């Protein structure tokens, strides 16, 4: 298997910097997801790993060897393109055979083909042309070509975008099974945070042509280091409360509906901060055992809407004129009132200090919440 190191990559198009001093280390055999908004440079990064684009400066290193100037064909890398990259005039079988040309001995070809057809589930598609395929079938066919190539590094550019939920979930499972059964390093690009959370061993969050944080899904969910990462990870997204840091203590003064039982301290210069709260971190104070509470904040809220989403109740509420979202597990089935809440009701919500994410509004960096008291 193969490790991939990207060291100080820079790339511009028409004078515009697209990749800006990007560093990334991908362990051999891992499944890494590059996550970031449209235009942040994800595809360009994949193309530089594949050798389809050359960085202006910096190095692409595989297993310790500098491959920055090595031709794509000579790298042990394959790529599934965002638009599937199938040849319109060739059947899927012809495409698969073509993708193996020069890559394996004749005696091995039929076995490779039948493995790829089975793993990617394209047995019924072999005689078809790309225009005769659905979106999901087309993705599978493109994946089959990569499976057949058996490269040490596999690059998947948005392999699940634009597919309906059932097709996406099935393909997601099949891709993960393939990654687990056929040794290799897989790098997958998406702008979908939930997809990244479900599939990755490690997520590398990109913004503005750089990696802004890398870690396991849990690390990024629990300890986002910047506001951009906090917004990219977690569905539904975080709620944001405005606050000020005064003499090292968080003051929720602008939000008269928010109070903290005791001082929440942050060791950072005074200034404006954002306090982020994940929707699942709210507790309904009236239903919550107060003796089990540690330190945290209490918010007075008025319920604006309650809706059932799968196994949860999503509750939209207002505090001091702003809209927030809380998600509560549903105890019974079928009723909006299964957690005893109704529209117009006032309630008191509580969040543990351990579930507060504090960021400077100036630097947008995470600030460490210190001792409470
Ligand atoms: P998306 O999620 O929308 O696919 P991305 O994060 O993959 O976006 P890239 O495709 O890497 O982003 O593009 C990054 C930036 O570089 C964009 O502004 C894009 O317009 C620009 N760009 C990419 N390739 C070229 C090119 N060949 N010529 C000029 N500009 C390009």
Tab-separated table of C-alpha atoms and ligand atoms in Angstrom:
chain	number	residue	atom	x	y	z
A	1	UNK	CA	0.000	0.000	0.000
A	2	UNK	CA	1.009	3.600	-0.443
A	3	UNK	CA	1.206	6.726	1.703
A	4	UNK	CA	0.688	10.135	0.092
A	5	UNK	CA	2.355	13.338	1.287
A	6	UNK	CA	1.589	16.710	-0.242
A	7	UNK	CA	4.200	19.279	0.779
A	8	UNK	CA	3.714	23.019	0.261
A	9	UNK	CA	1.694	22.675	-2.955
A	10	UNK	CA	0.835	25.864	-4.808
A	11	UNK	CA	-1.202	26.196	-7.984
A	12	UNK	CA	-2.691	29.163	-9.818
A	13	UNK	CA	-4.974	29.455	-12.830
A	14	UNK	CA	-4.873	32.716	-14.817
A	15	UNK	CA	-3.027	34.471	-11.987
A	16	UNK	CA	-5.587	33.346	-9.392
A	17	UNK	CA	-4.163	31.290	-6.483
A	18	UNK	CA	-6.247	28.121	-6.196
A	19	UNK	CA	-4.005	25.933	-4.016
A	20	UNK	CA	-2.139	27.905	-1.414
A	21	UNK	CA	0.752	26.165	0.344
A	22	UNK	CA	-1.201	22.972	0.930
A	23	UNK	CA	0.242	20.288	3.229
A	24	UNK	CA	-1.432	16.918	3.702
A	25	UNK	CA	-0.275	13.529	4.969
A	26	UNK	CA	-2.351	10.463	4.098
A	27	UNK	CA	-1.447	7.210	5.778
A	28	UNK	CA	-1.107	4.095	3.683
A	29	UNK	CA	-4.383	2.124	3.482
A	30	UNK	CA	-6.583	4.856	4.947
A	31	UNK	CA	-9.875	6.241	3.609
A	32	UNK	CA	-9.500	10.021	3.603
A	33	UNK	CA	-12.242	12.450	2.636
A	34	UNK	CA	-11.359	15.930	1.361
A	35	UNK	CA	-14.292	18.068	2.462
A	36	UNK	CA	-14.875	21.676	1.500
A	37	UNK	CA	-17.124	24.161	-0.261
A	38	UNK	CA	-17.359	24.428	-4.031
A	39	UNK	CA	-14.292	26.033	-5.573
A	40	UNK	CA	-11.957	25.513	-2.573
A	41	UNK	CA	-9.564	23.381	-4.660
A	42	UNK	CA	-10.542	19.759	-3.918
A	43	UNK	CA	-10.535	18.528	-7.541
A	44	UNK	CA	-7.313	20.409	-8.294
A	45	UNK	CA	-5.674	18.638	-5.324
A	46	UNK	CA	-6.807	15.225	-6.639
A	47	UNK	CA	-5.562	16.112	-10.123
A	48	UNK	CA	-2.123	16.961	-8.737
A	49	UNK	CA	-1.998	13.597	-6.907
A	50	UNK	CA	-2.982	11.879	-10.176
A	51	UNK	CA	-0.391	13.871	-12.118
A	52	UNK	CA	-3.002	15.518	-14.367
A	53	UNK	CA	-2.020	18.972	-13.036
A	54	UNK	CA	1.477	20.015	-11.959
A	55	UNK	CA	1.968	22.272	-8.950
A	56	UNK	CA	3.887	25.529	-9.458
A	57	UNK	CA	5.839	24.729	-6.295
A	58	UNK	CA	5.795	21.959	-3.709
A	59	UNK	CA	6.019	18.186	-3.907
A	60	UNK	CA	3.782	15.145	-4.295
A	61	UNK	CA	5.451	12.247	-2.473
A	62	UNK	CA	4.264	8.629	-2.574
A	63	UNK	CA	5.856	6.059	-0.269
A	64	UNK	CA	8.756	8.446	0.221
A	65	UNK	CA	9.359	8.959	-3.537
A	66	UNK	CA	8.962	12.388	-5.108
A	67	UNK	CA	6.514	11.846	-8.017
A	68	UNK	CA	5.746	15.525	-8.701
A	69	UNK	CA	7.075	15.296	-12.269
A	70	UNK	CA	6.190	11.645	-12.912
A	71	UNK	CA	3.632	11.082	-15.721
A	72	UNK	CA	0.105	10.004	-14.630
A	73	UNK	CA	0.392	6.595	-16.313
A	74	UNK	CA	3.563	5.863	-14.369
A	75	UNK	CA	1.968	6.599	-10.983
A	76	UNK	CA	0.137	3.764	-9.262
A	77	UNK	CA	-3.028	5.931	-9.149
A	78	UNK	CA	-6.503	5.853	-10.707
A	79	UNK	CA	-9.279	8.406	-10.579
A	80	UNK	CA	-13.075	8.370	-10.850
A	81	UNK	CA	-13.976	11.743	-12.320
A	82	UNK	CA	-16.898	13.938	-11.255
A	83	UNK	CA	-18.539	13.436	-14.671
A	84	UNK	CA	-17.745	9.658	-14.676
A	85	UNK	CA	-15.301	9.982	-17.602
A	86	UNK	CA	-16.849	7.113	-19.616
A	87	UNK	CA	-16.336	6.979	-23.393
A	88	UNK	CA	-19.711	7.734	-25.053
A	89	UNK	CA	-19.133	5.383	-28.014
A	90	UNK	CA	-17.866	2.380	-26.021
A	91	UNK	CA	-19.888	-0.191	-24.099
A	92	UNK	CA	-19.035	-0.605	-20.446
A	93	UNK	CA	-17.239	-3.860	-21.169
A	94	UNK	CA	-15.163	-2.188	-23.900
A	95	UNK	CA	-14.331	0.648	-21.486
A	96	UNK	CA	-13.254	-1.806	-18.797
A	97	UNK	CA	-11.052	-3.716	-21.243
A	98	UNK	CA	-9.539	-0.460	-22.481
A	99	UNK	CA	-8.817	0.705	-18.938
A	100	UNK	CA	-6.778	-2.484	-18.403
A	101	UNK	CA	-4.770	-2.179	-21.611
A	102	UNK	CA	-1.076	-2.312	-20.788
A	103	UNK	CA	-1.823	-2.624	-17.066
A	104	UNK	CA	-1.807	-6.415	-16.694
A	105	UNK	CA	-0.748	-9.605	-18.467
A	106	UNK	CA	-3.274	-11.125	-20.925
A	107	UNK	CA	-3.589	-14.208	-18.737
A	108	UNK	CA	-4.723	-12.038	-15.820
A	109	UNK	CA	-7.153	-9.850	-17.756
A	110	UNK	CA	-10.319	-11.987	-17.565
A	111	UNK	CA	-9.926	-12.579	-13.820
A	112	UNK	CA	-9.378	-8.853	-13.205
A	113	UNK	CA	-12.443	-7.999	-15.265
A	114	UNK	CA	-14.724	-10.449	-13.524
A	115	UNK	CA	-13.511	-9.292	-10.081
A	116	UNK	CA	-14.195	-5.661	-10.964
A	117	UNK	CA	-17.626	-6.488	-12.419
A	118	UNK	CA	-18.595	-8.365	-9.250
A	119	UNK	CA	-17.220	-5.779	-6.787
A	120	UNK	CA	-18.782	-2.802	-8.585
A	121	UNK	CA	-22.025	-4.683	-9.341
A	122	UNK	CA	-22.046	-3.904	-13.090
A	123	UNK	CA	-22.765	-7.398	-14.484
A	124	UNK	CA	-26.016	-6.207	-16.120
A	125	UNK	CA	-24.420	-3.144	-17.667
A	126	UNK	CA	-21.569	-4.638	-19.701
A	127	UNK	CA	-23.303	-4.416	-23.098
A	128	UNK	CA	-24.667	-0.900	-22.552
A	129	UNK	CA	-23.420	2.489	-23.707
A	130	UNK	CA	-23.053	5.311	-21.150
A	131	UNK	CA	-26.152	7.103	-22.489
A	132	UNK	CA	-28.236	4.021	-21.657
A	133	UNK	CA	-27.290	4.171	-17.958
A	134	UNK	CA	-28.938	5.888	-14.979
A	135	UNK	CA	-26.830	8.228	-12.826
A	136	UNK	CA	-26.146	5.483	-10.259
A	137	UNK	CA	-25.278	2.898	-12.938
A	138	UNK	CA	-22.942	5.334	-14.595
A	139	UNK	CA	-21.090	5.898	-11.275
A	140	UNK	CA	-20.800	2.141	-10.792
A	141	UNK	CA	-19.372	1.708	-14.285
A	142	UNK	CA	-16.777	4.435	-13.643
A	143	UNK	CA	-15.949	2.817	-10.307
A	144	UNK	CA	-15.546	-0.585	-11.993
A	145	UNK	CA	-12.778	0.814	-14.200
A	146	UNK	CA	-10.903	1.996	-11.099
A	147	UNK	CA	-11.509	-1.309	-9.292
A	148	UNK	CA	-10.143	-3.200	-12.323
A	149	UNK	CA	-6.965	-1.115	-12.399
A	150	UNK	CA	-6.109	-2.255	-8.835
A	151	UNK	CA	-3.952	0.787	-8.203
A	152	UNK	CA	-2.428	1.468	-4.808
A	153	UNK	CA	-4.072	4.928	-4.668
A	154	UNK	CA	-7.702	5.472	-5.699
A	155	UNK	CA	-9.085	8.989	-6.178
A	156	UNK	CA	-12.871	9.460	-6.128
A	157	UNK	CA	-14.144	12.906	-7.139
A	158	UNK	CA	-17.695	13.404	-5.794
A	159	UNK	CA	-18.620	9.734	-6.461
A	160	UNK	CA	-22.053	10.059	-4.829
A	161	UNK	CA	-23.260	13.539	-5.772
A	162	UNK	CA	-26.603	13.934	-7.509
A	163	UNK	CA	-27.825	10.406	-6.694
A	164	UNK	CA	-31.075	9.675	-4.873
A	165	UNK	CA	-30.797	8.597	-1.251
A	166	UNK	CA	-31.272	4.833	-1.688
A	167	UNK	CA	-28.793	4.585	-4.594
A	168	UNK	CA	-26.310	6.770	-2.735
A	169	UNK	CA	-26.474	4.710	0.452
A	170	UNK	CA	-25.990	1.443	-1.428
A	171	UNK	CA	-23.048	2.758	-3.415
A	172	UNK	CA	-21.578	4.198	-0.231
A	173	UNK	CA	-21.663	0.745	1.414
A	174	UNK	CA	-20.212	-0.918	-1.695
A	175	UNK	CA	-17.348	1.582	-1.932
A	176	UNK	CA	-16.457	1.070	1.735
A	177	UNK	CA	-16.567	-2.721	1.330
A	178	UNK	CA	-14.291	-2.466	-1.690
A	179	UNK	CA	-11.865	-0.256	0.258
A	180	UNK	CA	-11.816	-2.761	3.126
A	181	UNK	CA	-11.416	-5.866	0.941
A	182	UNK	CA	-9.023	-4.620	-1.733
A	183	UNK	CA	-5.926	-3.061	-0.147
A	184	UNK	CA	-5.274	0.529	-1.177
A	185	UNK	CA	-5.347	4.159	-0.121
A	186	UNK	CA	-8.579	5.925	-1.050
A	187	UNK	CA	-9.036	9.695	-1.291
A	188	UNK	CA	-12.630	10.818	-1.749
A	189	UNK	CA	-13.783	14.380	-2.475
A	190	UNK	CA	-17.128	15.760	-1.360
A	191	UNK	CA	-18.813	18.912	-0.092
A	192	UNK	CA	-21.285	16.806	1.931
A	193	UNK	CA	-20.325	16.765	5.622
A	194	UNK	CA	-22.619	13.809	6.465
A	195	UNK	CA	-21.067	11.702	3.703
A	196	UNK	CA	-17.606	12.568	5.039
A	197	UNK	CA	-18.637	11.651	8.599
A	198	UNK	CA	-20.069	8.280	7.511
A	199	UNK	CA	-17.236	7.185	5.231
A	200	UNK	CA	-13.904	8.614	6.368
A	201	UNK	CA	-11.177	7.268	8.613
A	202	UNK	CA	-9.839	10.814	8.460
A	203	UNK	CA	-11.463	13.987	7.145
A	204	UNK	CA	-9.288	16.790	5.750
A	205	UNK	CA	-11.341	19.998	5.704
A	206	UNK	CA	-10.316	22.405	2.924
A	207	UNK	CA	-10.977	26.099	2.560
A	208	UNK	CA	-9.346	28.652	0.265
A	209	UNK	CA	-6.873	26.155	-1.201
A	210	UNK	CA	-5.549	24.883	2.147
A	211	UNK	CA	-6.241	22.107	4.623
A	212	UNK	CA	-7.644	23.902	7.651
A	213	UNK	CA	-8.047	20.829	9.909
A	214	UNK	CA	-7.577	17.095	9.638
A	215	UNK	CA	-8.757	14.418	12.041
A	216	UNK	CA	-11.156	11.566	12.643
A	217	UNK	CA	-14.872	12.359	12.235
A	218	UNK	CA	-15.244	12.389	16.054
A	219	UNK	CA	-12.306	14.754	16.541
A	220	UNK	CA	-13.711	17.234	14.026
A	221	UNK	CA	-17.241	16.992	15.449
A	222	UNK	CA	-16.131	17.414	19.075
A	223	UNK	CA	-13.212	19.824	18.655
A	224	UNK	CA	-13.561	21.938	15.510
A	225	UNK	CA	-10.628	24.360	15.578
A	226	UNK	CA	-12.239	27.075	13.435
A	227	UNK	CA	-15.704	28.406	12.674
A	228	UNK	CA	-15.396	27.074	9.092
A	229	UNK	CA	-14.816	23.500	10.357
A	230	UNK	CA	-17.640	23.813	12.902
A	231	UNK	CA	-19.982	24.806	10.053
A	232	UNK	CA	-18.764	22.057	7.698
A	233	UNK	CA	-19.258	19.170	10.151
A	234	UNK	CA	-22.535	18.082	11.749
A	235	UNK	CA	-26.093	17.863	10.471
A	236	UNK	CA	-28.156	19.883	11.267
A	237	UNK	CA	-25.542	22.593	11.615
A	238	UNK	CA	-24.472	24.330	14.807
A	239	UNK	CA	-26.445	27.169	16.414
A	240	UNK	CA	-24.547	30.391	17.115
A	241	UNK	CA	-24.945	32.718	20.100
A	242	UNK	CA	-23.226	36.106	20.158
A	243	UNK	CA	-21.223	36.941	23.260
A	244	UNK	CA	-18.350	39.098	24.543
A	245	UNK	CA	-15.275	38.088	26.438
A	246	UNK	CA	-14.815	40.636	29.243
A	247	UNK	CA	-11.968	40.183	31.738
A	248	UNK	CA	-11.687	36.575	30.538
A	249	UNK	CA	-15.342	35.773	31.310
A	250	UNK	CA	-18.030	35.108	28.678
A	251	UNK	CA	-20.826	37.667	28.883
A	252	UNK	CA	-24.025	36.753	27.109
A	253	UNK	CA	-25.173	40.343	27.685
A	254	UNK	CA	-26.542	40.905	24.181
A	255	UNK	CA	-28.746	37.844	24.590
A	256	UNK	CA	-30.893	38.682	27.575
A	257	UNK	CA	-32.549	35.276	27.239
A	258	UNK	CA	-29.277	33.486	27.975
A	259	UNK	CA	-27.781	33.139	31.424
A	260	UNK	CA	-24.981	31.091	32.895
A	261	UNK	CA	-25.119	29.906	36.491
A	262	UNK	CA	-21.479	30.703	37.048
A	263	UNK	CA	-18.636	32.380	35.179
A	264	UNK	CA	-17.484	30.684	31.972
A	265	UNK	CA	-13.825	31.575	31.654
A	266	UNK	CA	-11.686	31.644	28.528
A	267	UNK	CA	-7.938	32.292	28.588
A	268	UNK	CA	-7.814	34.662	25.598
A	269	UNK	CA	-7.704	38.416	24.914
A	270	UNK	CA	-11.060	40.144	25.507
A	271	UNK	CA	-13.253	40.728	22.468
A	272	UNK	CA	-16.303	39.461	20.608
A	273	UNK	CA	-16.877	35.674	20.510
A	274	UNK	CA	-19.308	33.212	18.999
A	275	UNK	CA	-20.623	30.408	21.187
A	276	UNK	CA	-21.604	27.397	19.071
A	277	UNK	CA	-24.092	24.765	20.256
A	278	UNK	CA	-24.936	21.590	18.331
A	279	UNK	CA	-28.709	21.006	18.019
A	280	UNK	CA	-28.439	17.729	19.945
A	281	UNK	CA	-26.692	19.409	22.901
A	282	UNK	CA	-29.814	21.194	24.214
A	283	UNK	CA	-31.717	19.695	27.145
A	284	UNK	CA	-35.274	20.617	27.948
A	285	UNK	CA	-34.712	21.983	31.465
A	286	UNK	CA	-38.154	21.060	32.689
A	287	UNK	CA	-37.738	17.423	31.641
A	288	UNK	CA	-34.084	17.218	32.639
A	289	UNK	CA	-32.923	15.954	36.010
A	290	UNK	CA	-31.466	19.121	37.557
A	291	UNK	CA	-29.425	17.210	40.110
A	292	UNK	CA	-27.429	15.664	37.222
A	293	UNK	CA	-26.479	19.119	35.883
A	294	UNK	CA	-22.948	20.428	35.965
A	295	UNK	CA	-22.019	23.900	34.747
A	296	UNK	CA	-23.620	25.329	31.631
A	297	UNK	CA	-25.960	27.935	30.213
A	298	UNK	CA	-29.734	28.276	30.346
A	299	UNK	CA	-31.737	29.855	27.520
A	300	UNK	CA	-35.363	30.979	27.690
A	301	UNK	CA	-37.041	30.029	24.424
A	302	UNK	CA	-40.406	30.221	22.695
A	303	UNK	CA	-41.216	27.293	20.411
A	304	UNK	CA	-41.978	28.306	16.850
A	305	UNK	CA	-42.237	24.927	15.163
A	306	UNK	CA	-41.946	21.221	16.014
A	307	UNK	CA	-41.395	18.597	13.359
A	308	UNK	CA	-40.596	14.914	13.307
A	309	UNK	CA	-37.470	13.934	11.402
A	310	UNK	CA	-36.883	10.183	11.494
A	311	UNK	CA	-36.236	9.201	15.130
A	312	UNK	CA	-35.981	12.789	16.359
A	313	UNK	CA	-38.105	15.810	17.051
A	314	UNK	CA	-36.616	18.954	15.567
A	315	UNK	CA	-37.754	22.005	17.469
A	316	UNK	CA	-37.293	25.499	16.086
A	317	UNK	CA	-37.383	28.156	18.748
A	318	UNK	CA	-36.788	31.844	19.232
A	319	UNK	CA	-34.655	33.529	21.848
A	320	UNK	CA	-34.183	37.277	21.829
A	321	UNK	CA	-35.513	37.462	18.270
A	322	UNK	CA	-33.088	34.853	16.786
A	323	UNK	CA	-34.064	31.434	15.440
A	324	UNK	CA	-32.391	28.295	16.792
A	325	UNK	CA	-32.790	24.577	16.278
A	326	UNK	CA	-32.752	21.830	18.895
A	327	UNK	CA	-33.023	18.094	18.203
A	328	UNK	CA	-34.545	15.816	20.840
A	329	UNK	CA	-34.806	12.040	20.683
A	330	UNK	CA	-38.447	10.956	20.274
A	331	UNK	CA	-39.808	8.676	22.963
A	332	UNK	CA	-43.105	7.630	21.349
A	333	UNK	CA	-44.001	7.344	17.676
A	334	UNK	CA	-46.293	9.431	15.547
A	335	UNK	CA	-47.066	12.437	17.698
A	336	UNK	CA	-45.554	15.902	17.644
A	337	UNK	CA	-46.289	15.997	21.346
A	338	UNK	CA	-44.267	12.892	22.127
A	339	UNK	CA	-41.699	15.057	23.895
A	340	UNK	CA	-44.428	17.181	25.449
A	341	UNK	CA	-43.770	20.347	23.447
A	342	UNK	CA	-46.125	22.540	21.437
A	343	UNK	CA	-45.921	25.661	19.292
A	344	UNK	CA	-46.019	28.913	21.304
A	345	UNK	CA	-44.893	27.180	24.478
A	346	UNK	CA	-42.147	28.818	26.519
A	347	UNK	CA	-39.412	26.591	27.784
A	348	UNK	CA	-36.038	26.715	29.349
A	349	UNK	CA	-33.180	24.975	27.523
A	350	UNK	CA	-29.938	23.994	29.163
A	351	UNK	CA	-26.530	23.247	27.602
A	352	UNK	CA	-23.578	21.772	29.472
A	353	UNK	CA	-20.368	23.855	29.406
A	354	UNK	CA	-18.678	20.787	27.900
A	355	UNK	CA	-20.955	21.139	24.832
A	356	UNK	CA	-20.170	24.818	24.194
A	357	UNK	CA	-17.800	25.639	21.337
A	358	UNK	CA	-16.287	29.110	21.780
A	359	UNK	CA	-14.617	30.931	18.867
A	360	UNK	CA	-13.071	34.379	18.554
A	361	UNK	CA	-15.152	36.497	16.188
A	362	UNK	CA	-11.909	38.247	15.163
A	363	UNK	CA	-9.612	35.281	14.377
A	364	UNK	CA	-12.423	32.689	13.929
A	365	UNK	CA	-10.225	30.265	15.927
A	366	UNK	CA	-11.459	28.012	18.739
A	367	UNK	CA	-10.907	29.329	22.282
A	368	UNK	CA	-10.441	26.932	25.151
A	369	UNK	CA	-13.079	27.141	27.847
A	370	UNK	CA	-11.263	27.114	31.171
A	371	UNK	CA	-12.287	26.313	34.727
A	372	UNK	CA	-15.826	27.218	35.518
A	373	UNK	CA	-16.577	29.171	38.708
B	1	LIG	P1	-16.325	21.771	-6.796
B	1	LIG	O1	-16.716	21.186	-5.471
B	1	LIG	O2	-17.287	22.816	-7.273
B	1	LIG	O3	-15.974	20.745	-7.825
B	1	LIG	P2	-13.524	22.160	-6.070
B	1	LIG	O4	-13.313	22.437	-4.619
B	1	LIG	O5	-13.254	20.791	-6.546
B	1	LIG	O6	-14.977	22.644	-6.509
B	1	LIG	P3	-11.656	23.008	-8.081
B	1	LIG	O7	-12.381	22.323	-9.199
B	1	LIG	O8	-10.384	22.429	-7.633
B	1	LIG	O9	-12.608	23.229	-6.824
B	1	LIG	O10	-11.421	24.516	-8.546
B	1	LIG	C1	-10.802	25.464	-7.690
B	1	LIG	C2	-10.776	26.805	-8.416
B	1	LIG	O11	-9.904	26.710	-9.532
B	1	LIG	C3	-12.122	27.234	-8.960
B	1	LIG	O12	-12.242	28.617	-8.789
B	1	LIG	C4	-12.039	26.859	-10.436
B	1	LIG	O13	-12.831	27.725	-11.206
B	1	LIG	C5	-10.556	27.061	-10.725
B	1	LIG	N1	-10.064	26.152	-11.798
B	1	LIG	C6	-9.973	24.807	-11.687
B	1	LIG	N2	-9.456	24.277	-12.824
B	1	LIG	C7	-9.221	25.334	-13.656
B	1	LIG	C8	-8.689	25.451	-14.975
B	1	LIG	N3	-8.281	24.384	-15.670
B	1	LIG	N4	-8.606	26.688	-15.504
B	1	LIG	C9	-8.977	27.796	-14.807
B	1	LIG	N5	-9.489	27.747	-13.558
B	1	LIG	C10	-9.615	26.543	-12.987
